[in-house]
CSV table of C-alpha atoms in Angstrom, one decimal:
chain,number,residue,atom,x,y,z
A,1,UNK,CA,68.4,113.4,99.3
A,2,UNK,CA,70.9,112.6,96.7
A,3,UNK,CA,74.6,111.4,97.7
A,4,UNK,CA,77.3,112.4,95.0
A,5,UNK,CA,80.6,111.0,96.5
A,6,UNK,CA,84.0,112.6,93.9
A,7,UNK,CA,87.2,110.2,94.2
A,8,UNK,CA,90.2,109.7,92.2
A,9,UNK,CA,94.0,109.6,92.3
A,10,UNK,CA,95.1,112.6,94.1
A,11,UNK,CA,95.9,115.7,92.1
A,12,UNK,CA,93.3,115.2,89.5
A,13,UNK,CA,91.0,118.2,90.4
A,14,UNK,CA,88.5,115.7,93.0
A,15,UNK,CA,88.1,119.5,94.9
A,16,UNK,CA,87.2,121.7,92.2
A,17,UNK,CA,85.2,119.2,90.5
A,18,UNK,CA,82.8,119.0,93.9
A,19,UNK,CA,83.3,122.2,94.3
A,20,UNK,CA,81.6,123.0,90.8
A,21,UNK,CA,79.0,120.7,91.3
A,22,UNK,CA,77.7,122.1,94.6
A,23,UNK,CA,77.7,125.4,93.2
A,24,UNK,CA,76.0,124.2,89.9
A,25,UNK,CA,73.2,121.9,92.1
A,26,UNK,CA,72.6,125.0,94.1
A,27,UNK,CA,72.2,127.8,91.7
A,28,UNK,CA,69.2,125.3,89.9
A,29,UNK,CA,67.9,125.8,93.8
A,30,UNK,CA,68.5,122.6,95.1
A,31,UNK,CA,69.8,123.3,98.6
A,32,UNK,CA,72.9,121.7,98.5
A,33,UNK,CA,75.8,120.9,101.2
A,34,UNK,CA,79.2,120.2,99.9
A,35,UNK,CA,81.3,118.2,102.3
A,36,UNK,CA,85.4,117.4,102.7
A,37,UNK,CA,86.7,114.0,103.5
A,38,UNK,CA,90.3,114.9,102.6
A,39,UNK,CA,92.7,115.1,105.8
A,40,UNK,CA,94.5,117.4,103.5
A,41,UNK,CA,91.5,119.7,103.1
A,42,UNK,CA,91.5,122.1,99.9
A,43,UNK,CA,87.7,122.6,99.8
A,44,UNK,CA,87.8,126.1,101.2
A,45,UNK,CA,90.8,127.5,99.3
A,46,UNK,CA,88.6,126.1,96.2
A,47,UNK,CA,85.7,128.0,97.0
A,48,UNK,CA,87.6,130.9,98.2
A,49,UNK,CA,86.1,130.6,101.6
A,50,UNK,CA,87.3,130.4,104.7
A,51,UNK,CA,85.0,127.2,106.3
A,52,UNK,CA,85.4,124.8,109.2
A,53,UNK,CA,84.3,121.4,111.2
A,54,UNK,CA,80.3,123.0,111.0
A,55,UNK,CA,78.5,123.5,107.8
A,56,UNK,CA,78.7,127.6,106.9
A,57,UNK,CA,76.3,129.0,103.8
A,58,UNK,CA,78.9,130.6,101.9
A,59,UNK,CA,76.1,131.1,99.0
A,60,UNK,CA,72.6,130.7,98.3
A,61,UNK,CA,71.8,127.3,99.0
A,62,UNK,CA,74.7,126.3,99.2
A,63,UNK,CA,76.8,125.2,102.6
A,64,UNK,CA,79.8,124.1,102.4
A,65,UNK,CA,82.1,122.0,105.5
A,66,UNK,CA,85.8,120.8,106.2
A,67,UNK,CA,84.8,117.8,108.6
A,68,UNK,CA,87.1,117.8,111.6
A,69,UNK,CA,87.3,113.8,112.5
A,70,UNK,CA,88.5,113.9,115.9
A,71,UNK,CA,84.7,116.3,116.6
A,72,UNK,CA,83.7,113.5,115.5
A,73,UNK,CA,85.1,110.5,117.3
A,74,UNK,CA,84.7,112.2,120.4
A,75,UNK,CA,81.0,112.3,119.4
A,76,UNK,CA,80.4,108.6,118.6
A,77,UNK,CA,83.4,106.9,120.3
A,78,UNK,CA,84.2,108.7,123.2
A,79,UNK,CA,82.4,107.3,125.8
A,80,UNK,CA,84.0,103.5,125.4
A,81,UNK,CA,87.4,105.5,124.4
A,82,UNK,CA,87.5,107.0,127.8
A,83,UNK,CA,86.9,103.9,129.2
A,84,UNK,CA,89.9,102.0,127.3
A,85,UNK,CA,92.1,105.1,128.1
A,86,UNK,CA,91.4,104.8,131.5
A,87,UNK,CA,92.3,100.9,131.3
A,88,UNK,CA,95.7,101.7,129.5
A,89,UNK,CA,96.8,104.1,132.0
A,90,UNK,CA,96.3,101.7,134.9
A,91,UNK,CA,98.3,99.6,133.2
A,92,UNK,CA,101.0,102.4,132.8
A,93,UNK,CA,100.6,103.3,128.9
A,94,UNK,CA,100.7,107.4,128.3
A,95,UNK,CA,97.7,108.7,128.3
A,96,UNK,CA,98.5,110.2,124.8
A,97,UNK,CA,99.2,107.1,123.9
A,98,UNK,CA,96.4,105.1,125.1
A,99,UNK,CA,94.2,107.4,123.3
A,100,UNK,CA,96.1,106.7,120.1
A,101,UNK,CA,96.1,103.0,120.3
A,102,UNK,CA,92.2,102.7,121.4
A,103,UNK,CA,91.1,104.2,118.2
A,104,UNK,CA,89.5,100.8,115.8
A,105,UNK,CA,91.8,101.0,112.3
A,106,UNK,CA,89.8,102.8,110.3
A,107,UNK,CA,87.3,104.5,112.8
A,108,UNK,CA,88.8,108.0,112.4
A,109,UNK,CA,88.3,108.1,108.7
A,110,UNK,CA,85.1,106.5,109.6
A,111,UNK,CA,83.7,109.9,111.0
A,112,UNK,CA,83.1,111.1,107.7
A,113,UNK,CA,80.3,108.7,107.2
A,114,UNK,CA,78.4,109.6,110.5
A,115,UNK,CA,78.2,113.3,109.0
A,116,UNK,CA,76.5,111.9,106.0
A,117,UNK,CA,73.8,109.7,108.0
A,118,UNK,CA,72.9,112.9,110.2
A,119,UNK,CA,72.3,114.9,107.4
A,120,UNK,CA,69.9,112.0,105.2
A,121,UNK,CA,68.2,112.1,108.9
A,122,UNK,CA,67.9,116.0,109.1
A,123,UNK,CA,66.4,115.9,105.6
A,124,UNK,CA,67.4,119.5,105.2
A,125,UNK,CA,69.4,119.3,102.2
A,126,UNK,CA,68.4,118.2,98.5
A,127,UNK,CA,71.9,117.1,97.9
A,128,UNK,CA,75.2,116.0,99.2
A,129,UNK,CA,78.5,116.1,97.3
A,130,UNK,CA,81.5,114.4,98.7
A,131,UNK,CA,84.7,115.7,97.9
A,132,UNK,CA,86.7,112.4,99.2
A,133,UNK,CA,89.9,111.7,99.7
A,134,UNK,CA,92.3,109.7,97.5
A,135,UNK,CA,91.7,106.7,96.2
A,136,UNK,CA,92.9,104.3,98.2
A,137,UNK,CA,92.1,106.3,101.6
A,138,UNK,CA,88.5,106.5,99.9
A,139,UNK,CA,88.4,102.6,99.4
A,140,UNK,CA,89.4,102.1,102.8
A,141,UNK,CA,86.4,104.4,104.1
A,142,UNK,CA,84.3,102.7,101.6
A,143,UNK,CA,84.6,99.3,103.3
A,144,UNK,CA,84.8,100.1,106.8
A,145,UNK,CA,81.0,98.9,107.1
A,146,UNK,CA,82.4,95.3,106.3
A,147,UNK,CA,84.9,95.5,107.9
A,148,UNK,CA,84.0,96.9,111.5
A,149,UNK,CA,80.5,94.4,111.3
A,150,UNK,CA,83.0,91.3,111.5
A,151,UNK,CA,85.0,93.3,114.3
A,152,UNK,CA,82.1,94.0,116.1
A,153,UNK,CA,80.1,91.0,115.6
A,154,UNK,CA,83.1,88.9,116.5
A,155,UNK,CA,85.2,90.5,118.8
A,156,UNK,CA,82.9,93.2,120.9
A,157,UNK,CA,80.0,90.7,121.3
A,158,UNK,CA,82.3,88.3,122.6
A,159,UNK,CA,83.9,90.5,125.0
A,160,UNK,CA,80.7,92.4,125.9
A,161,UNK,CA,79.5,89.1,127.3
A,162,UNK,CA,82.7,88.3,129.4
A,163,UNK,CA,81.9,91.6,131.4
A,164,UNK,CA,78.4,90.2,131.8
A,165,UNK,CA,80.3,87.7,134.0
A,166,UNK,CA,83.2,89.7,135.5
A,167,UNK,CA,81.4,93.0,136.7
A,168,UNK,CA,79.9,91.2,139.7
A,169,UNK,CA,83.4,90.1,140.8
A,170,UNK,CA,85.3,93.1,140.1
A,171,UNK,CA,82.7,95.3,142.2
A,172,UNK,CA,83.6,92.7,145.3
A,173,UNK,CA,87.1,93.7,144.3
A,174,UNK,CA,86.2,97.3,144.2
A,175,UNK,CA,87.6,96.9,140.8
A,176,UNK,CA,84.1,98.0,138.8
A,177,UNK,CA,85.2,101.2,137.5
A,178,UNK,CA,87.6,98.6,134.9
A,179,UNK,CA,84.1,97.2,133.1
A,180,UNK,CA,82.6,99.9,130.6
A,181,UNK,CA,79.0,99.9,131.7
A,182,UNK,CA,76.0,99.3,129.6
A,183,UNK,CA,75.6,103.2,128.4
A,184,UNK,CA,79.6,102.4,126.6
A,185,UNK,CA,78.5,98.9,124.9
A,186,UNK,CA,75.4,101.1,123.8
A,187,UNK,CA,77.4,103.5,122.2
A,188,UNK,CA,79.4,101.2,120.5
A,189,UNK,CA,76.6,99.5,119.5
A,190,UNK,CA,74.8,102.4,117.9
A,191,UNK,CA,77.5,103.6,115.9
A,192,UNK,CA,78.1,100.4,114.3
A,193,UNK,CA,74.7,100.0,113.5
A,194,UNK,CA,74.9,103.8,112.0
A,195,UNK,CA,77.9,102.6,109.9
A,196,UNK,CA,76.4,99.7,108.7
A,197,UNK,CA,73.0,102.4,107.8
A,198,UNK,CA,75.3,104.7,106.0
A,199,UNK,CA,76.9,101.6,104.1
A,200,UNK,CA,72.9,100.6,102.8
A,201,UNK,CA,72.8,104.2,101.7
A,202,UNK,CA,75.8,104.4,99.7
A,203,UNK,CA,75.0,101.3,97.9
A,204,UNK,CA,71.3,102.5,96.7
A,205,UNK,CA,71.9,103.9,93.2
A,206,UNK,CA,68.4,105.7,93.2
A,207,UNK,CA,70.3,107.8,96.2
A,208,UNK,CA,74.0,107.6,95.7
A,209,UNK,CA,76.2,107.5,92.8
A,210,UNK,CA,80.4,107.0,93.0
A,211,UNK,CA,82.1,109.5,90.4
A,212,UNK,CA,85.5,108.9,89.4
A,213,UNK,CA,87.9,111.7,88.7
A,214,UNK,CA,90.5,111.1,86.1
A,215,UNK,CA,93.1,112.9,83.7
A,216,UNK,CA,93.8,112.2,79.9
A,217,UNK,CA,96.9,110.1,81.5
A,218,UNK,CA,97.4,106.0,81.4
A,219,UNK,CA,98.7,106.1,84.8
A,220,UNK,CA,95.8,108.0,86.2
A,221,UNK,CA,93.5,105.6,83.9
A,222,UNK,CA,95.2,102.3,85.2
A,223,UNK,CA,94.4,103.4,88.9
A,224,UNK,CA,90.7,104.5,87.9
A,225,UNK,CA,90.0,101.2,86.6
A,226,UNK,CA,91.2,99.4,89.8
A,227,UNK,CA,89.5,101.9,91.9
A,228,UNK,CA,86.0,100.9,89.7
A,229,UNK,CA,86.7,96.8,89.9
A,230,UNK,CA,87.1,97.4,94.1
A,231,UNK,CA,83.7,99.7,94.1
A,232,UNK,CA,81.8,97.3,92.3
A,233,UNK,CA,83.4,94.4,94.7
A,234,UNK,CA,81.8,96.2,97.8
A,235,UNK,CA,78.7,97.0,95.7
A,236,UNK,CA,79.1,101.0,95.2
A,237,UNK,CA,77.6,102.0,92.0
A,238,UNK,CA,79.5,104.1,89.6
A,239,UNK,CA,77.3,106.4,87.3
A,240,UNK,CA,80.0,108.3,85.4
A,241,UNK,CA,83.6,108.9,84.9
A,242,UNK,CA,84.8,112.5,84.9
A,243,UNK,CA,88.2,113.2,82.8
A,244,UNK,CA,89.6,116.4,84.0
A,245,UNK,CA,92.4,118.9,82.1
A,246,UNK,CA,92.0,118.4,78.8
A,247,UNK,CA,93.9,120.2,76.5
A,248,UNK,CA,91.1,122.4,74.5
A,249,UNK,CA,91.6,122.0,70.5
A,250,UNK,CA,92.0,126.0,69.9
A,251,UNK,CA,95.5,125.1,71.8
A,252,UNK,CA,97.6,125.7,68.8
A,253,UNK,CA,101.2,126.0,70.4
A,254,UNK,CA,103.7,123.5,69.0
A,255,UNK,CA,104.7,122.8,72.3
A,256,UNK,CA,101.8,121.3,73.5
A,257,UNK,CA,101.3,119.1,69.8
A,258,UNK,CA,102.2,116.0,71.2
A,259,UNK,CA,100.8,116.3,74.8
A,260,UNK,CA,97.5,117.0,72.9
A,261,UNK,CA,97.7,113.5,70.6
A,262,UNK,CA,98.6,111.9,73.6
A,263,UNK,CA,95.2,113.0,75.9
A,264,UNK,CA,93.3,112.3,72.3
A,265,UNK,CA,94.7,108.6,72.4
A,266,UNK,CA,94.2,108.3,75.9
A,267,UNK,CA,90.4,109.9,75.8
A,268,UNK,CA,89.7,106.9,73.1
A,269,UNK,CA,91.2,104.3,75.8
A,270,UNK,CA,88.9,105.7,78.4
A,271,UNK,CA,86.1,105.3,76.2
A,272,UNK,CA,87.2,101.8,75.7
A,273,UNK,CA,87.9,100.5,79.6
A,274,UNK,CA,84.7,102.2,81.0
A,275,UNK,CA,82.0,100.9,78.7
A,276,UNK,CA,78.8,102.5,78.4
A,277,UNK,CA,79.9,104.5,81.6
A,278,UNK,CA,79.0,108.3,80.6
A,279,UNK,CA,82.2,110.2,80.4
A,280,UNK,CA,81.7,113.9,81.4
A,281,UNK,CA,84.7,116.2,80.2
A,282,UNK,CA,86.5,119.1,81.4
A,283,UNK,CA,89.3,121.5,79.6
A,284,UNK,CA,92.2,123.0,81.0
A,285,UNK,CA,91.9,125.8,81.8
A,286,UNK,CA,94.5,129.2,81.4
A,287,UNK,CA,94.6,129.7,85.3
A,288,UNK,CA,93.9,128.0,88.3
A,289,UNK,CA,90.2,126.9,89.0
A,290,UNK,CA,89.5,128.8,92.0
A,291,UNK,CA,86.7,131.2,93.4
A,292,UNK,CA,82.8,131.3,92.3
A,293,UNK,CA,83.5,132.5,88.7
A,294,UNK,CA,86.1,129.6,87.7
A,295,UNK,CA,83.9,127.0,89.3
A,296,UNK,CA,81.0,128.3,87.4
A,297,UNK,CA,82.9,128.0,84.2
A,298,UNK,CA,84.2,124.2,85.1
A,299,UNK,CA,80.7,123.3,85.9
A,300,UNK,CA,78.7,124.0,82.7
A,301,UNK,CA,81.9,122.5,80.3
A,302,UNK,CA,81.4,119.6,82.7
A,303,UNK,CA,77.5,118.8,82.7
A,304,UNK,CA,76.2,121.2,80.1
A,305,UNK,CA,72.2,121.2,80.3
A,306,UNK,CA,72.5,118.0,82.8
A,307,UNK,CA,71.3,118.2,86.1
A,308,UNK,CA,74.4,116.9,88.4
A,309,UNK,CA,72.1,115.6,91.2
A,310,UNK,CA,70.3,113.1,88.6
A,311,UNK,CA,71.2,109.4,88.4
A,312,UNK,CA,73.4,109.6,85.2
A,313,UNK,CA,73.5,105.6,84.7
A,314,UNK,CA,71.9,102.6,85.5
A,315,UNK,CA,74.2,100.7,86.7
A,316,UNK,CA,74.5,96.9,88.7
A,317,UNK,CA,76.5,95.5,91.3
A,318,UNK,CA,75.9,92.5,92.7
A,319,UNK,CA,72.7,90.6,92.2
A,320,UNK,CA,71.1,87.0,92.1
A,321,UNK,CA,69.3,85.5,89.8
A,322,UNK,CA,67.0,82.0,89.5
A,323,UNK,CA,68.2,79.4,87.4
A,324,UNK,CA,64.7,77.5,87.5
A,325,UNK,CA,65.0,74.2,89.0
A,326,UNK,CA,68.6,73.6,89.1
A,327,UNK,CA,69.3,76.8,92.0
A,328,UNK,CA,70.7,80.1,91.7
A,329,UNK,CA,73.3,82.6,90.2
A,330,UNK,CA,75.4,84.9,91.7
A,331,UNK,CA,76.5,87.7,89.5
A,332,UNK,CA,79.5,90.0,90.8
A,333,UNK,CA,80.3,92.7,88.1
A,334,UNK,CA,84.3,93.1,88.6
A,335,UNK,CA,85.8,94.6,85.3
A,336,UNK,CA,89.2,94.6,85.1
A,337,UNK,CA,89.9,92.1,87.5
A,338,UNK,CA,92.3,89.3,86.5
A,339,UNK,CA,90.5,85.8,87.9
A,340,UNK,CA,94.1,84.6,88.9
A,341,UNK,CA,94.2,87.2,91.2
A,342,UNK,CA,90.9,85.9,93.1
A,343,UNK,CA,89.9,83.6,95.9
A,344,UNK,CA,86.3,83.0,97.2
A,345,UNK,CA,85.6,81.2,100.5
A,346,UNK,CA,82.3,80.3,101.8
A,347,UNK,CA,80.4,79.5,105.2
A,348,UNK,CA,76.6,78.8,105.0
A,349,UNK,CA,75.3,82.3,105.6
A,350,UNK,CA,78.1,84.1,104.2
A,351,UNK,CA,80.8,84.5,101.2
A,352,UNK,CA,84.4,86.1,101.5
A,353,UNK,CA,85.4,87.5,98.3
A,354,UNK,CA,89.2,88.6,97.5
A,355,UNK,CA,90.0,90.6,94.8
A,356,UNK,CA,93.7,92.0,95.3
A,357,UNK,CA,94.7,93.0,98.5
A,358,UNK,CA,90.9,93.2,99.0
A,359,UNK,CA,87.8,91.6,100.9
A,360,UNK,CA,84.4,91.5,100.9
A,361,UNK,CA,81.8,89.3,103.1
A,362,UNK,CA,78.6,89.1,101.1
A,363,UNK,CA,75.8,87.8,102.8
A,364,UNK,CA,73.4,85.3,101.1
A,365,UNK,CA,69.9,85.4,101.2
A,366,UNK,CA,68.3,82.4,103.3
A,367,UNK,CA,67.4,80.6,100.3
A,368,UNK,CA,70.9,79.9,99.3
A,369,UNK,CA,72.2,78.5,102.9
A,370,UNK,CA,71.7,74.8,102.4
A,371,UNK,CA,72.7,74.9,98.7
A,372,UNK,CA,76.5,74.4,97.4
A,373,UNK,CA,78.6,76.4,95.0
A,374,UNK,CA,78.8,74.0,92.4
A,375,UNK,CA,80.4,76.3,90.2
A,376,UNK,CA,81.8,79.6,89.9
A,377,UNK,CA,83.3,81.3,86.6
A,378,UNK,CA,84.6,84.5,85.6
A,379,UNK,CA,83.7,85.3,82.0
A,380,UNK,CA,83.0,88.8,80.5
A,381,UNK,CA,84.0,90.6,83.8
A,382,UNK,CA,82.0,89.4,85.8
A,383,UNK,CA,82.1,86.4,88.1
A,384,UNK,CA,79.4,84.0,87.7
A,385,UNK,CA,78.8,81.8,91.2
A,386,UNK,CA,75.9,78.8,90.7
A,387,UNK,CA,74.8,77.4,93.6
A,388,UNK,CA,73.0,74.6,93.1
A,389,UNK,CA,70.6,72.3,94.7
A,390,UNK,CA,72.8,68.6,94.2
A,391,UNK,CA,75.6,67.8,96.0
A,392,UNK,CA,78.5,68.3,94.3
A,393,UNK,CA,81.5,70.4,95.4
A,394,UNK,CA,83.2,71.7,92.2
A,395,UNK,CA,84.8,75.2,94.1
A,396,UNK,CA,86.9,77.7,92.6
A,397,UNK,CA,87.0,80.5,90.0
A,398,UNK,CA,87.8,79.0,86.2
């Protein structure tokens, strides 16, 4: 199954983009299951459809869903939530409350990403477009795999074994019903390890591809280009950029003469930021993109004679490469990143990377424990990390 996951800065047209898609991927009979990660959900007025928290066929072969998180949580998280509810209210929190504050940060946006690991296992549908939600909300979601492994890992595991301990002595107290039993740590423990599945999907360009949304505007464009340094920091791969609203040149009006230079200028600047990145483009249209018809329209100015659910670029993320005798390189694609605004730390199985206000653990390969970062450099847009065989300890970004 292919995984097509639409983000952008909010307002761009992230809904009827997807939207089109879906409809284009299933009218080429692909059966094809359009899916929105927006708490602000817009999918169904898009589509003209009234839909909800279960997928509904709204057309042939194609089904279309509003995913209601809390379904979800209660789904994957409820069992250990009911326990730390419980806990909380002994300990005279509302029970409103409790239930607020035993939700991990980040876990309620992650319900999105269970939906997309039952439907890969169901194998029913040929394709899967996500339309997400804004960028930064969409980043968040994006690294939640990271970042609930090192909760988990470090946090539950330790806890999990204190119980190990305590259980015997609280059922003398007649205290048991405090210690989550084993069927709670399992469930916790299965929906990590379902996060962290979903994450090795999303990061498999032959099966997912990151599309980024944009406008003909520099503000939209500056965010776009953050957004594409952060994906390729966690190791999404971005196949194309779509620019939204442009102003079609049969416009004539005088009062749209400079808005049009403008989006012409700013067209030649995304050509410039994105590279070789494909860049798909759709007009602007005389009315509002809504209903079968409209989307239709959007969807063949957008991809012409391509097929949407094809790989549109062969892109890379991270990867590491032999430097014969002398050890190994460590190549992290981050364009647009400013190596002043970087820090990289390392332990011997592991590396934290910071790029802005974010982080990313990546994990090295047994071959590279014992060997030290002799150097690492940031040239071309991409940082450059040698770890070599010696023992010399030159760390830090140049």
């Amino acid at each position: 199954m292919r995984i097509i996951v639409h983000t952008g800065k909010g307002g761009v047209g992230k809904t009827s983009i997807s939207a089109a898609t879906a409809l284009r991927c299933a009218e080429m009979g692909l059966k094809t299951i359009v899916i929105s990660t927006d708490t602000a959900h817009s999918l169904g007025d898009s589509l003209e459809k009234e839909i909800g928290p279960e997928p509904m066929e709204i057309y042939p072969n194609l089904w279309a869903q509003e995913v209601d998180a809390r379904y979800s949580m209660e789904k994957y998280w409820g069992l250990f939530q009911r326990y730390m509810v419980a806990l909380f209210s002994r300990q005279g929190v509302e029970d409103v409350v409790a239930e607020e504050v035993t939700i991990l940060p980040g876990l309620e946006e992650g319900a999105h990403l269970l939906w997309i690991n039952k439907y890969v296992n169901d194998g029913f549908y040929d394709v899967l477009i996500v339309d997400a939600a804004p960028t930064a909300e969409t980043l968040r979601l994006l690294s939640l795999p990271d970042v609930t492994r090192w909760w988990f890992e470090r946090i539950l595991t330790l806890t999990r074994g204190v119980t190990k301990v305590i259980r015997p002595i609280t059922k003398l107290m007649r205290r048991g019903d405090s210690v989550p039993d084993e069927d709670a740590w399992t469930q916790v423990q299965n929906l990590f390890d379902t996060l962290d599945r979903v994450r090795k999907l999303l990061t498999d360009p032959e099966q997912a591809s990151i599309r980024l949304v944009v406008n003909p505007e520099k503000m939209v464009i500056k965010e776009t280009q953050r957004t594409y340094t952060y994906l390729n920091l966690y190791g999404y791969a971005t196949d194309a950029i779509l620019c939204n609203r442009i102003i079609p040149p049969d416009v004539t009006d005088p009062y749209f003469a400079a808005w049009k230079d403008k989006q012409q200028e700013n067209l030649g600047f995304i050509g410039e930021a994105f590279g070789e990145l494909p860049l798909l483009k759709a007009p602007l249209f005389g009315q509002e993109v809504g209903g079968l018809d409209a989307l239709r329209r959007l969807g063949d100015a957008l991809y012409a004679d391509k097929n949407p659910s094809e790989k549109l670029f062969d892109g890379q993320t991270h990867h590491i490469e032999s430097n014969g005798d002398d050890g190994f390189v460590l190549k992290v694609p981050l364009p647009f990143a400013r190596k002043d605004d970087m820090d990289l730390y390392r332990s011997r199985d592991e590396l934290t990377l910071r790029v802005g206000p974010y982080r990313r653990n990546i994990v090295l390969p047994y071959a590279l424990w014992n060997l030290e970062i002799e150097d690492a450099r940031f040239e071309e847009s991409t940082l450059r990390i040698h770890f070599a065989r010696d023992e010399r300890h030159k760390q830090g970004v140049r």
